[in-house]
Amino acid sequence: MDPLKITVFQAYLFWENIEKNLNNLALRLSALREKTDLIILPEMFNTGFTNNVEKCAEPANGPTTKWLFEMASSLNCVVAGSLIIEESGKYYNRFVWMFPDGKYVKYDKRHLFGMSKESEYFEPGNERILVDIKGWKICPMICYDLRFPVWSKNQNAAYDILVYTASWPDKRSAHWRALIPARAIENQAYVVGVNRVGHDGNDIYYSGGSMCISPLGDVVYYKPEDEDLYTFTLNPNDLLEAREKFPFLKDSDSFSIG
């Protein structure tokens, strides 16, 4: 494992306007002045969080997926975030993890947010994935997944970093601020949560609060309210020392999800 540079983009998103969002995000990302290994964007970064699948869904290799490849290739890093994907007449809130060479892996949101009727429009995912960057094992998830610790349980130290791309409303920001540190401490992993800012087309306000929390619960990065493009570095020695000093994972319960 080598030190890993992660860039979070706590972005303002234009409601259901794919072209405007992609142009704005590309403009901001082009201004990055330091090399990074991974850029994480908010949930549904090209539209804002919406159930308007007829207008906003794209095929698996549609314009936004191609845009992700263009960004990853030009910046020579992984670029990741979720968008609405249509496959065989079904819709998925899909986290796309794009490598610079055009290869990508995907994670479909497992827990669909019933209060917003997301579950009426989208198909739930049924598989957790792990990706590797510079020796770090990373587990990507999406927003509402944060509330379900069984799904993210770090059995046998399967991952080192847990990532949540999100559109988490300000009115439940206290839950966001509590649950991300909880996931980090209980799983002895770094947790990175990337939220959006501003109002959406339903007049829901998002106050950001993107953060990175260490395995010991320490704040590596935290930014409320404002749009922010920020890069920080994670050192593998800090992770390994935390797990060695507090070997809690070996005492955790074993189970499987049916």
PDB file of N, CA and C in Angstrom, residues 129-233:
ATOM      1  N   ILE A 129     -19.187  -4.577  -4.016  1.00  0.00           N
ATOM      2  CA  ILE A 129     -17.968  -4.732  -4.805  1.00  0.00           C
ATOM      3  C   ILE A 129     -16.789  -4.146  -4.039  1.00  0.00           C
ATOM      4  N   LEU A 130     -15.602  -4.574  -4.425  1.00  0.00           N
ATOM      5  CA  LEU A 130     -14.356  -4.021  -3.911  1.00  0.00           C
ATOM      6  C   LEU A 130     -13.480  -3.650  -5.095  1.00  0.00           C
ATOM      7  N   VAL A 131     -12.819  -2.514  -4.992  1.00  0.00           N
ATOM      8  CA  VAL A 131     -11.879  -2.083  -6.017  1.00  0.00           C
ATOM      9  C   VAL A 131     -10.541  -1.814  -5.343  1.00  0.00           C
ATOM     10  N   ASP A 132      -9.491  -1.787  -6.146  1.00  0.00           N
ATOM     11  CA  ASP A 132      -8.136  -1.625  -5.616  1.00  0.00           C
ATOM     12  C   ASP A 132      -7.446  -0.444  -6.291  1.00  0.00           C
ATOM     13  N   ILE A 133      -6.881   0.435  -5.471  1.00  0.00           N
ATOM     14  CA  ILE A 133      -6.039   1.518  -5.972  1.00  0.00           C
ATOM     15  C   ILE A 133      -4.789   1.577  -5.104  1.00  0.00           C
ATOM     16  N   LYS A 134      -3.630   1.377  -5.711  1.00  0.00           N
ATOM     17  CA  LYS A 134      -2.352   1.488  -5.014  1.00  0.00           C
ATOM     18  C   LYS A 134      -2.304   0.607  -3.768  1.00  0.00           C
ATOM     19  N   GLY A 135      -2.957  -0.552  -3.850  1.00  0.00           N
ATOM     20  CA  GLY A 135      -2.942  -1.492  -2.750  1.00  0.00           C
ATOM     21  C   GLY A 135      -4.052  -1.304  -1.740  1.00  0.00           C
ATOM     22  N   TRP A 136      -4.793  -0.207  -1.837  1.00  0.00           N
ATOM     23  CA  TRP A 136      -5.926   0.043  -0.940  1.00  0.00           C
ATOM     24  C   TRP A 136      -7.168  -0.672  -1.483  1.00  0.00           C
ATOM     25  N   LYS A 137      -7.854  -1.379  -0.618  1.00  0.00           N
ATOM     26  CA  LYS A 137      -9.119  -2.007  -0.997  1.00  0.00           C
ATOM     27  C   LYS A 137     -10.250  -1.049  -0.615  1.00  0.00           C
ATOM     28  N   ILE A 138     -11.086  -0.714  -1.589  1.00  0.00           N
ATOM     29  CA  ILE A 138     -12.113   0.313  -1.409  1.00  0.00           C
ATOM     30  C   ILE A 138     -13.481  -0.276  -1.722  1.00  0.00           C
ATOM     31  N   CYS A 139     -14.460   0.037  -0.859  1.00  0.00           N
ATOM     32  CA  CYS A 139     -15.830  -0.448  -1.021  1.00  0.00           C
ATOM     33  C   CYS A 139     -16.745   0.744  -1.275  1.00  0.00           C
ATOM     34  N   PRO A 140     -17.263   0.906  -2.492  1.00  0.00           N
ATOM     35  CA  PRO A 140     -18.161   2.029  -2.801  1.00  0.00           C
ATOM     36  C   PRO A 140     -19.613   1.720  -2.495  1.00  0.00           C
ATOM     37  N   MET A 141     -20.307   2.719  -1.933  1.00  0.00           N
ATOM     38  CA  MET A 141     -21.730   2.613  -1.650  1.00  0.00           C
ATOM     39  C   MET A 141     -22.407   3.944  -1.956  1.00  0.00           C
ATOM     40  N   ILE A 142     -23.735   3.978  -1.828  1.00  0.00           N
ATOM     41  CA  ILE A 142     -24.496   5.158  -2.228  1.00  0.00           C
ATOM     42  C   ILE A 142     -25.452   5.585  -1.122  1.00  0.00           C
ATOM     43  N   CYS A 143     -25.304   6.792  -0.647  1.00  0.00           N
ATOM     44  CA  CYS A 143     -26.226   7.543   0.186  1.00  0.00           C
ATOM     45  C   CYS A 143     -26.972   6.723   1.243  1.00  0.00           C
ATOM     46  N   TYR A 144     -28.202   6.308   0.972  1.00  0.00           N
ATOM     47  CA  TYR A 144     -29.079   5.644   1.938  1.00  0.00           C
ATOM     48  C   TYR A 144     -28.461   4.359   2.491  1.00  0.00           C
ATOM     49  N   ASP A 145     -27.522   3.755   1.747  1.00  0.00           N
ATOM     50  CA  ASP A 145     -26.801   2.581   2.243  1.00  0.00           C
ATOM     51  C   ASP A 145     -26.145   2.866   3.588  1.00  0.00           C
ATOM     52  N   LEU A 146     -25.828   4.128   3.847  1.00  0.00           N
ATOM     53  CA  LEU A 146     -25.151   4.513   5.083  1.00  0.00           C
ATOM     54  C   LEU A 146     -25.923   4.093   6.331  1.00  0.00           C
ATOM     55  N   ARG A 147     -27.238   4.005   6.218  1.00  0.00           N
ATOM     56  CA  ARG A 147     -28.074   3.700   7.392  1.00  0.00           C
ATOM     57  C   ARG A 147     -28.108   2.206   7.740  1.00  0.00           C
ATOM     58  N   PHE A 148     -27.446   1.364   6.959  1.00  0.00           N
ATOM     59  CA  PHE A 148     -27.587  -0.080   7.127  1.00  0.00           C
ATOM     60  C   PHE A 148     -26.214  -0.719   7.351  1.00  0.00           C
ATOM     61  N   PRO A 149     -25.791  -0.793   8.620  1.00  0.00           N
ATOM     62  CA  PRO A 149     -24.431  -1.230   8.933  1.00  0.00           C
ATOM     63  C   PRO A 149     -24.130  -2.676   8.580  1.00  0.00           C
ATOM     64  N   VAL A 150     -25.146  -3.530   8.519  1.00  0.00           N
ATOM     65  CA  VAL A 150     -24.887  -4.924   8.164  1.00  0.00           C
ATOM     66  C   VAL A 150     -24.326  -5.016   6.744  1.00  0.00           C
ATOM     67  N   TRP A 151     -24.878  -4.206   5.838  1.00  0.00           N
ATOM     68  CA  TRP A 151     -24.447  -4.242   4.438  1.00  0.00           C
ATOM     69  C   TRP A 151     -22.990  -3.803   4.282  1.00  0.00           C
ATOM     70  N   SER A 152     -22.530  -2.911   5.154  1.00  0.00           N
ATOM     71  CA  SER A 152     -21.160  -2.399   5.038  1.00  0.00           C
ATOM     72  C   SER A 152     -20.186  -3.073   5.999  1.00  0.00           C
ATOM     73  N   LYS A 153     -20.610  -4.103   6.725  1.00  0.00           N
ATOM     74  CA  LYS A 153     -19.758  -4.727   7.725  1.00  0.00           C
ATOM     75  C   LYS A 153     -18.444  -5.205   7.118  1.00  0.00           C
ATOM     76  N   ASN A 154     -17.357  -4.846   7.777  1.00  0.00           N
ATOM     77  CA  ASN A 154     -16.012  -5.114   7.252  1.00  0.00           C
ATOM     78  C   ASN A 154     -15.502  -6.453   7.777  1.00  0.00           C
ATOM     79  N   GLN A 155     -16.104  -7.538   7.335  1.00  0.00           N
ATOM     80  CA  GLN A 155     -15.700  -8.861   7.790  1.00  0.00           C
ATOM     81  C   GLN A 155     -14.339  -9.231   7.218  1.00  0.00           C
ATOM     82  N   ASN A 156     -13.467  -9.728   8.097  1.00  0.00           N
ATOM     83  CA  ASN A 156     -12.127 -10.157   7.708  1.00  0.00           C
ATOM     84  C   ASN A 156     -11.323  -9.030   7.049  1.00  0.00           C
ATOM     85  N   ALA A 157     -11.574  -7.799   7.495  1.00  0.00           N
ATOM     86  CA  ALA A 157     -10.850  -6.637   6.953  1.00  0.00           C
ATOM     87  C   ALA A 157     -10.869  -6.644   5.423  1.00  0.00           C
ATOM     88  N   ALA A 158     -12.063  -6.827   4.866  1.00  0.00           N
ATOM     89  CA  ALA A 158     -12.206  -6.929   3.413  1.00  0.00           C
ATOM     90  C   ALA A 158     -11.820  -5.646   2.704  1.00  0.00           C
ATOM     91  N   TYR A 159     -12.014  -4.499   3.365  1.00  0.00           N
ATOM     92  CA  TYR A 159     -11.678  -3.227   2.730  1.00  0.00           C
ATOM     93  C   TYR A 159     -10.954  -2.308   3.708  1.00  0.00           C
ATOM     94  N   ASP A 160     -10.340  -1.278   3.130  1.00  0.00           N
ATOM     95  CA  ASP A 160      -9.605  -0.269   3.904  1.00  0.00           C
ATOM     96  C   ASP A 160     -10.309   1.078   3.911  1.00  0.00           C
ATOM     97  N   ILE A 161     -11.074   1.333   2.859  1.00  0.00           N
ATOM     98  CA  ILE A 161     -11.798   2.594   2.724  1.00  0.00           C
ATOM     99  C   ILE A 161     -13.229   2.292   2.289  1.00  0.00           C
ATOM    100  N   LEU A 162     -14.177   2.923   2.965  1.00  0.00           N
ATOM    101  CA  LEU A 162     -15.590   2.830   2.613  1.00  0.00           C
ATOM    102  C   LEU A 162     -16.004   4.190   2.058  1.00  0.00           C
ATOM    103  N   VAL A 163     -16.579   4.202   0.855  1.00  0.00           N
ATOM    104  CA  VAL A 163     -16.924   5.454   0.173  1.00  0.00           C
ATOM    105  C   VAL A 163     -18.433   5.551  -0.003  1.00  0.00           C
ATOM    106  N   TYR A 164     -18.990   6.694   0.366  1.00  0.00           N
ATOM    107  CA  TYR A 164     -20.414   6.973   0.124  1.00  0.00           C
ATOM    108  C   TYR A 164     -20.536   8.203  -0.761  1.00  0.00           C
ATOM    109  N   THR A 165     -21.111   8.025  -1.948  1.00  0.00           N
ATOM    110  CA  THR A 165     -21.506   9.170  -2.755  1.00  0.00           C
ATOM    111  C   THR A 165     -22.955   9.472  -2.413  1.00  0.00           C
ATOM    112  N   ALA A 166     -23.302  10.757  -2.215  1.00  0.00           N
ATOM    113  CA  ALA A 166     -24.597  11.030  -1.591  1.00  0.00           C
ATOM    114  C   ALA A 166     -25.270  12.300  -2.080  1.00  0.00           C
ATOM    115  N   SER A 167     -26.592  12.314  -1.895  1.00  0.00           N
ATOM    116  CA  SER A 167     -27.414  13.526  -1.941  1.00  0.00           C
ATOM    117  C   SER A 167     -28.200  13.515  -0.640  1.00  0.00           C
ATOM    118  N   TRP A 168     -27.573  13.992   0.421  1.00  0.00           N
ATOM    119  CA  TRP A 168     -28.116  13.877   1.776  1.00  0.00           C
ATOM    120  C   TRP A 168     -28.667  15.233   2.209  1.00  0.00           C
ATOM    121  N   PRO A 169     -29.974  15.344   2.416  1.00  0.00           N
ATOM    122  CA  PRO A 169     -30.587  16.647   2.713  1.00  0.00           C
ATOM    123  C   PRO A 169     -30.116  17.235   4.035  1.00  0.00           C
ATOM    124  N   ASP A 170     -30.119  18.555   4.086  1.00  0.00           N
ATOM    125  CA  ASP A 170     -29.694  19.274   5.290  1.00  0.00           C
ATOM    126  C   ASP A 170     -30.555  18.919   6.500  1.00  0.00           C
ATOM    127  N   LYS A 171     -31.848  18.677   6.291  1.00  0.00           N
ATOM    128  CA  LYS A 171     -32.735  18.429   7.432  1.00  0.00           C
ATOM    129  C   LYS A 171     -32.408  17.139   8.164  1.00  0.00           C
ATOM    130  N   ARG A 172     -31.613  16.273   7.557  1.00  0.00           N
ATOM    131  CA  ARG A 172     -31.141  15.063   8.248  1.00  0.00           C
ATOM    132  C   ARG A 172     -29.614  15.039   8.353  1.00  0.00           C
ATOM    133  N   SER A 173     -29.009  16.229   8.346  1.00  0.00           N
ATOM    134  CA  SER A 173     -27.549  16.307   8.374  1.00  0.00           C
ATOM    135  C   SER A 173     -26.963  15.794   9.685  1.00  0.00           C
ATOM    136  N   ALA A 174     -27.710  15.888  10.786  1.00  0.00           N
ATOM    137  CA  ALA A 174     -27.212  15.363  12.060  1.00  0.00           C
ATOM    138  C   ALA A 174     -26.986  13.852  11.968  1.00  0.00           C
ATOM    139  N   HIS A 175     -27.839  13.162  11.218  1.00  0.00           N
ATOM    140  CA  HIS A 175     -27.687  11.722  11.042  1.00  0.00           C
ATOM    141  C   HIS A 175     -26.422  11.425  10.231  1.00  0.00           C
ATOM    142  N   TRP A 176     -26.212  12.195   9.189  1.00  0.00           N
ATOM    143  CA  TRP A 176     -25.009  12.063   8.354  1.00  0.00           C
ATOM    144  C   TRP A 176     -23.745  12.233   9.201  1.00  0.00           C
ATOM    145  N   ARG A 177     -23.742  13.271  10.038  1.00  0.00           N
ATOM    146  CA  ARG A 177     -22.562  13.552  10.852  1.00  0.00           C
ATOM    147  C   ARG A 177     -22.323  12.485  11.914  1.00  0.00           C
ATOM    148  N   ALA A 178     -23.371  11.781  12.321  1.00  0.00           N
ATOM    149  CA  ALA A 178     -23.225  10.717  13.318  1.00  0.00           C
ATOM    150  C   ALA A 178     -22.860   9.376  12.695  1.00  0.00           C
ATOM    151  N   LEU A 179     -23.472   9.055  11.564  1.00  0.00           N
ATOM    152  CA  LEU A 179     -23.332   7.717  11.007  1.00  0.00           C
ATOM    153  C   LEU A 179     -22.000   7.493  10.320  1.00  0.00           C
ATOM    154  N   ILE A 180     -21.450   8.507   9.657  1.00  0.00           N
ATOM    155  CA  ILE A 180     -20.159   8.306   8.992  1.00  0.00           C
ATOM    156  C   ILE A 180     -19.061   7.981   9.999  1.00  0.00           C
ATOM    157  N   PRO A 181     -18.900   8.732  11.104  1.00  0.00           N
ATOM    158  CA  PRO A 181     -17.911   8.324  12.105  1.00  0.00           C
ATOM    159  C   PRO A 181     -18.194   6.935  12.691  1.00  0.00           C
ATOM    160  N   ALA A 182     -19.471   6.602  12.870  1.00  0.00           N
ATOM    161  CA  ALA A 182     -19.811   5.275  13.390  1.00  0.00           C
ATOM    162  C   ALA A 182     -19.333   4.174  12.454  1.00  0.00           C
ATOM    163  N   ARG A 183     -19.579   4.343  11.143  1.00  0.00           N
ATOM    164  CA  ARG A 183     -19.126   3.336  10.184  1.00  0.00           C
ATOM    165  C   ARG A 183     -17.598   3.219  10.198  1.00  0.00           C
ATOM    166  N   ALA A 184     -16.877   4.337  10.357  1.00  0.00           N
ATOM    167  CA  ALA A 184     -15.414   4.303  10.373  1.00  0.00           C
ATOM    168  C   ALA A 184     -14.899   3.549  11.588  1.00  0.00           C
ATOM    169  N   ILE A 185     -15.445   3.859  12.748  1.00  0.00           N
ATOM    170  CA  ILE A 185     -14.966   3.262  13.996  1.00  0.00           C
ATOM    171  C   ILE A 185     -15.301   1.774  14.060  1.00  0.00           C
ATOM    172  N   GLU A 186     -16.537   1.411  13.712  1.00  0.00           N
ATOM    173  CA  GLU A 186     -16.946   0.014  13.845  1.00  0.00           C
ATOM    174  C   GLU A 186     -16.270  -0.885  12.814  1.00  0.00           C
ATOM    175  N   ASN A 187     -15.890  -0.324  11.653  1.00  0.00           N
ATOM    176  CA  ASN A 187     -15.267  -1.119  10.600  1.00  0.00           C
ATOM    177  C   ASN A 187     -13.758  -0.943  10.524  1.00  0.00           C
ATOM    178  N   GLN A 188     -13.200  -0.117  11.400  1.00  0.00           N
ATOM    179  CA  GLN A 188     -11.764   0.160  11.420  1.00  0.00           C
ATOM    180  C   GLN A 188     -11.240   0.441  10.003  1.00  0.00           C
ATOM    181  N   ALA A 189     -11.899   1.393   9.372  1.00  0.00           N
ATOM    182  CA  ALA A 189     -11.549   1.796   8.015  1.00  0.00           C
ATOM    183  C   ALA A 189     -11.758   3.291   7.882  1.00  0.00           C
ATOM    184  N   TYR A 190     -11.098   3.884   6.914  1.00  0.00           N
ATOM    185  CA  TYR A 190     -11.434   5.261   6.562  1.00  0.00           C
ATOM    186  C   TYR A 190     -12.810   5.257   5.902  1.00  0.00           C
ATOM    187  N   VAL A 191     -13.590   6.282   6.197  1.00  0.00           N
ATOM    188  CA  VAL A 191     -14.867   6.456   5.508  1.00  0.00           C
ATOM    189  C   VAL A 191     -14.888   7.844   4.879  1.00  0.00           C
ATOM    190  N   VAL A 192     -15.176   7.873   3.582  1.00  0.00           N
ATOM    191  CA  VAL A 192     -15.264   9.124   2.836  1.00  0.00           C
ATOM    192  C   VAL A 192     -16.701   9.293   2.361  1.00  0.00           C
ATOM    193  N   GLY A 193     -17.339  10.379   2.773  1.00  0.00           N
ATOM    194  CA  GLY A 193     -18.697  10.690   2.326  1.00  0.00           C
ATOM    195  C   GLY A 193     -18.682  11.971   1.513  1.00  0.00           C
ATOM    196  N   VAL A 194     -19.212  11.915   0.295  1.00  0.00           N
ATOM    197  CA  VAL A 194     -19.220  13.078  -0.595  1.00  0.00           C
ATOM    198  C   VAL A 194     -20.660  13.475  -0.889  1.00  0.00           C
ATOM    199  N   ASN A 195     -21.057  14.636  -0.397  1.00  0.00           N
ATOM    200  CA  ASN A 195     -22.415  15.139  -0.552  1.00  0.00           C
ATOM    201  C   ASN A 195     -22.424  16.306  -1.535  1.00  0.00           C
ATOM    202  N   ARG A 196     -23.588  16.807  -1.868  1.00  0.00           N
ATOM    203  CA  ARG A 196     -23.749  17.968  -2.742  1.00  0.00           C
ATOM    204  C   ARG A 196     -24.179  19.176  -1.928  1.00  0.00           C
ATOM    205  N   VAL A 197     -24.251  20.339  -2.572  1.00  0.00           N
ATOM    206  CA  VAL A 197     -24.754  21.554  -1.922  1.00  0.00           C
ATOM    207  C   VAL A 197     -25.821  22.197  -2.798  1.00  0.00           C
ATOM    208  N   GLY A 198     -26.600  23.103  -2.182  1.00  0.00           N
ATOM    209  CA  GLY A 198     -27.602  23.872  -2.912  1.00  0.00           C
ATOM    210  C   GLY A 198     -28.986  23.249  -2.882  1.00  0.00           C
ATOM    211  N   HIS A 199     -29.943  23.940  -3.512  1.00  0.00           N
ATOM    212  CA  HIS A 199     -31.326  23.458  -3.610  1.00  0.00           C
ATOM    213  C   HIS A 199     -31.517  22.649  -4.894  1.00  0.00           C
ATOM    214  N   ASP A 200     -32.389  21.659  -4.832  1.00  0.00           N
ATOM    215  CA  ASP A 200     -32.730  20.921  -6.046  1.00  0.00           C
ATOM    216  C   ASP A 200     -34.078  21.379  -6.588  1.00  0.00           C
ATOM    217  N   GLY A 201     -34.589  20.704  -7.604  1.00  0.00           N
ATOM    218  CA  GLY A 201     -35.838  21.111  -8.230  1.00  0.00           C
ATOM    219  C   GLY A 201     -37.061  20.887  -7.381  1.00  0.00           C
ATOM    220  N   ASN A 202     -36.918  20.166  -6.290  1.00  0.00           N
ATOM    221  CA  ASN A 202     -38.017  19.970  -5.342  1.00  0.00           C
ATOM    222  C   ASN A 202     -37.875  20.883  -4.133  1.00  0.00           C
ATOM    223  N   ASP A 203     -36.982  21.853  -4.239  1.00  0.00           N
ATOM    224  CA  ASP A 203     -36.697  22.828  -3.187  1.00  0.00           C
ATOM    225  C   ASP A 203     -36.171  22.159  -1.915  1.00  0.00           C
ATOM    226  N   ILE A 204     -35.470  21.049  -2.089  1.00  0.00           N
ATOM    227  CA  ILE A 204     -34.769  20.400  -0.976  1.00  0.00           C
ATOM    228  C   ILE A 204     -33.359  20.982  -0.906  1.00  0.00           C
ATOM    229  N   TYR A 205     -32.951  21.355   0.294  1.00  0.00           N
ATOM    230  CA  TYR A 205     -31.648  21.989   0.482  1.00  0.00           C
ATOM    231  C   TYR A 205     -30.611  20.971   0.970  1.00  0.00           C
ATOM    232  N   TYR A 206     -29.452  21.020   0.349  1.00  0.00           N
ATOM    233  CA  TYR A 206     -28.332  20.148   0.702  1.00  0.00           C
ATOM    234  C   TYR A 206     -27.183  21.018   1.205  1.00  0.00           C
ATOM    235  N   SER A 207     -26.704  20.713   2.403  1.00  0.00           N
ATOM    236  CA  SER A 207     -25.692  21.568   3.040  1.00  0.00           C
ATOM    237  C   SER A 207     -24.298  20.962   3.033  1.00  0.00           C
ATOM    238  N   GLY A 208     -24.070  19.989   2.157  1.00  0.00           N
ATOM    239  CA  GLY A 208     -22.735  19.412   2.066  1.00  0.00           C
ATOM    240  C   GLY A 208     -22.382  18.595   3.295  1.00  0.00           C
ATOM    241  N   GLY A 209     -21.304  18.990   3.959  1.00  0.00           N
ATOM    242  CA  GLY A 209     -20.834  18.190   5.080  1.00  0.00           C
ATOM    243  C   GLY A 209     -20.002  17.001   4.639  1.00  0.00           C
ATOM    244  N   SER A 210     -19.463  17.067   3.414  1.00  0.00           N
ATOM    245  CA  SER A 210     -18.577  15.999   2.956  1.00  0.00           C
ATOM    246  C   SER A 210     -17.436  15.840   3.946  1.00  0.00           C
ATOM    247  N   MET A 211     -17.003  14.601   4.136  1.00  0.00           N
ATOM    248  CA  MET A 211     -15.984  14.367   5.157  1.00  0.00           C
ATOM    249  C   MET A 211     -15.200  13.096   4.890  1.00  0.00           C
ATOM    250  N   CYS A 212     -14.053  13.026   5.552  1.00  0.00           N
ATOM    251  CA  CYS A 212     -13.283  11.792   5.662  1.00  0.00           C
ATOM    252  C   CYS A 212     -12.973  11.584   7.135  1.00  0.00           C
ATOM    253  N   ILE A 213     -13.318  10.406   7.649  1.00  0.00           N
ATOM    254  CA  ILE A 213     -13.099  10.071   9.045  1.00  0.00           C
ATOM    255  C   ILE A 213     -12.145   8.876   9.125  1.00  0.00           C
ATOM    256  N   SER A 214     -11.195   8.939  10.047  1.00  0.00           N
ATOM    257  CA  SER A 214     -10.193   7.890  10.184  1.00  0.00           C
ATOM    258  C   SER A 214     -10.749   6.689  10.942  1.00  0.00           C
ATOM    259  N   PRO A 215     -10.035   5.552  10.937  1.00  0.00           N
ATOM    260  CA  PRO A 215     -10.479   4.370  11.686  1.00  0.00           C
ATOM    261  C   PRO A 215     -10.620   4.620  13.186  1.00  0.00           C
ATOM    262  N   LEU A 216      -9.974   5.653  13.707  1.00  0.00           N
ATOM    263  CA  LEU A 216     -10.078   5.993  15.119  1.00  0.00           C
ATOM    264  C   LEU A 216     -11.133   7.059  15.385  1.00  0.00           C
ATOM    265  N   GLY A 217     -11.820   7.492  14.334  1.00  0.00           N
ATOM    266  CA  GLY A 217     -12.864   8.495  14.485  1.00  0.00           C
ATOM    267  C   GLY A 217     -12.379   9.926  14.359  1.00  0.00           C
ATOM    268  N   ASP A 218     -11.130  10.107  13.962  1.00  0.00           N
ATOM    269  CA  ASP A 218     -10.590  11.458  13.806  1.00  0.00           C
ATOM    270  C   ASP A 218     -11.020  12.066  12.468  1.00  0.00           C
ATOM    271  N   VAL A 219     -11.182  13.375  12.448  1.00  0.00           N
ATOM    272  CA  VAL A 219     -11.602  14.073  11.231  1.00  0.00           C
ATOM    273  C   VAL A 219     -10.382  14.382  10.370  1.00  0.00           C
ATOM    274  N   VAL A 220     -10.359  13.807   9.177  1.00  0.00           N
ATOM    275  CA  VAL A 220      -9.311  14.109   8.199  1.00  0.00           C
ATOM    276  C   VAL A 220      -9.729  15.312   7.359  1.00  0.00           C
ATOM    277  N   TYR A 221     -11.019  15.370   7.054  1.00  0.00           N
ATOM    278  CA  TYR A 221     -11.574  16.451   6.216  1.00  0.00           C
ATOM    279  C   TYR A 221     -13.050  16.607   6.552  1.00  0.00           C
ATOM    280  N   TYR A 222     -13.498  17.841   6.593  1.00  0.00           N
ATOM    281  CA  TYR A 222     -14.933  18.118   6.795  1.00  0.00           C
ATOM    282  C   TYR A 222     -15.234  19.494   6.231  1.00  0.00           C
ATOM    283  N   LYS A 223     -16.300  19.584   5.410  1.00  0.00           N
ATOM    284  CA  LYS A 223     -16.649  20.859   4.798  1.00  0.00           C
ATOM    285  C   LYS A 223     -18.163  21.013   4.710  1.00  0.00           C
ATOM    286  N   PRO A 224     -18.765  21.868   5.542  1.00  0.00           N
ATOM    287  CA  PRO A 224     -20.195  22.149   5.430  1.00  0.00           C
ATOM    288  C   PRO A 224     -20.481  23.326   4.499  1.00  0.00           C
ATOM    289  N   GLU A 225     -21.674  23.327   3.950  1.00  0.00           N
ATOM    290  CA  GLU A 225     -22.301  24.473   3.278  1.00  0.00           C
ATOM    291  C   GLU A 225     -21.788  24.806   1.878  1.00  0.00           C
ATOM    292  N   ASP A 226     -20.512  25.059   1.693  1.00  0.00           N
ATOM    293  CA  ASP A 226     -20.018  25.625   0.437  1.00  0.00           C
ATOM    294  C   ASP A 226     -19.550  24.556  -0.543  1.00  0.00           C
ATOM    295  N   GLU A 227     -19.639  24.888  -1.832  1.00  0.00           N
ATOM    296  CA  GLU A 227     -19.034  24.031  -2.839  1.00  0.00           C
ATOM    297  C   GLU A 227     -17.543  23.933  -2.563  1.00  0.00           C
ATOM    298  N   ASP A 228     -16.984  22.740  -2.737  1.00  0.00           N
ATOM    299  CA  ASP A 228     -15.578  22.556  -2.382  1.00  0.00           C
ATOM    300  C   ASP A 228     -14.956  21.447  -3.220  1.00  0.00           C
ATOM    301  N   LEU A 229     -13.772  21.712  -3.708  1.00  0.00           N
ATOM    302  CA  LEU A 229     -12.961  20.734  -4.419  1.00  0.00           C
ATOM    303  C   LEU A 229     -11.661  20.616  -3.641  1.00  0.00           C
ATOM    304  N   TYR A 230     -11.474  19.487  -2.978  1.00  0.00           N
ATOM    305  CA  TYR A 230     -10.383  19.396  -2.006  1.00  0.00           C
ATOM    306  C   TYR A 230      -9.682  18.039  -2.102  1.00  0.00           C
ATOM    307  N   THR A 231      -8.360  18.062  -1.968  1.00  0.00           N
ATOM    308  CA  THR A 231      -7.552  16.848  -2.035  1.00  0.00           C
ATOM    309  C   THR A 231      -6.834  16.617  -0.711  1.00  0.00           C
ATOM    310  N   PHE A 232      -6.895  15.397  -0.222  1.00  0.00           N
ATOM    311  CA  PHE A 232      -6.154  15.028   0.983  1.00  0.00           C
ATOM    312  C   PHE A 232      -5.465  13.689   0.731  1.00  0.00           C
ATOM    313  N   THR A 233      -4.499  13.359   1.587  1.00  0.00           N
ATOM    314  CA  THR A 233      -3.703  12.142   1.436  1.00  0.00           C
ATOM    315  C   THR A 233      -3.916  11.214   2.624  1.00  0.00           C
TER     316      THR A 233
END
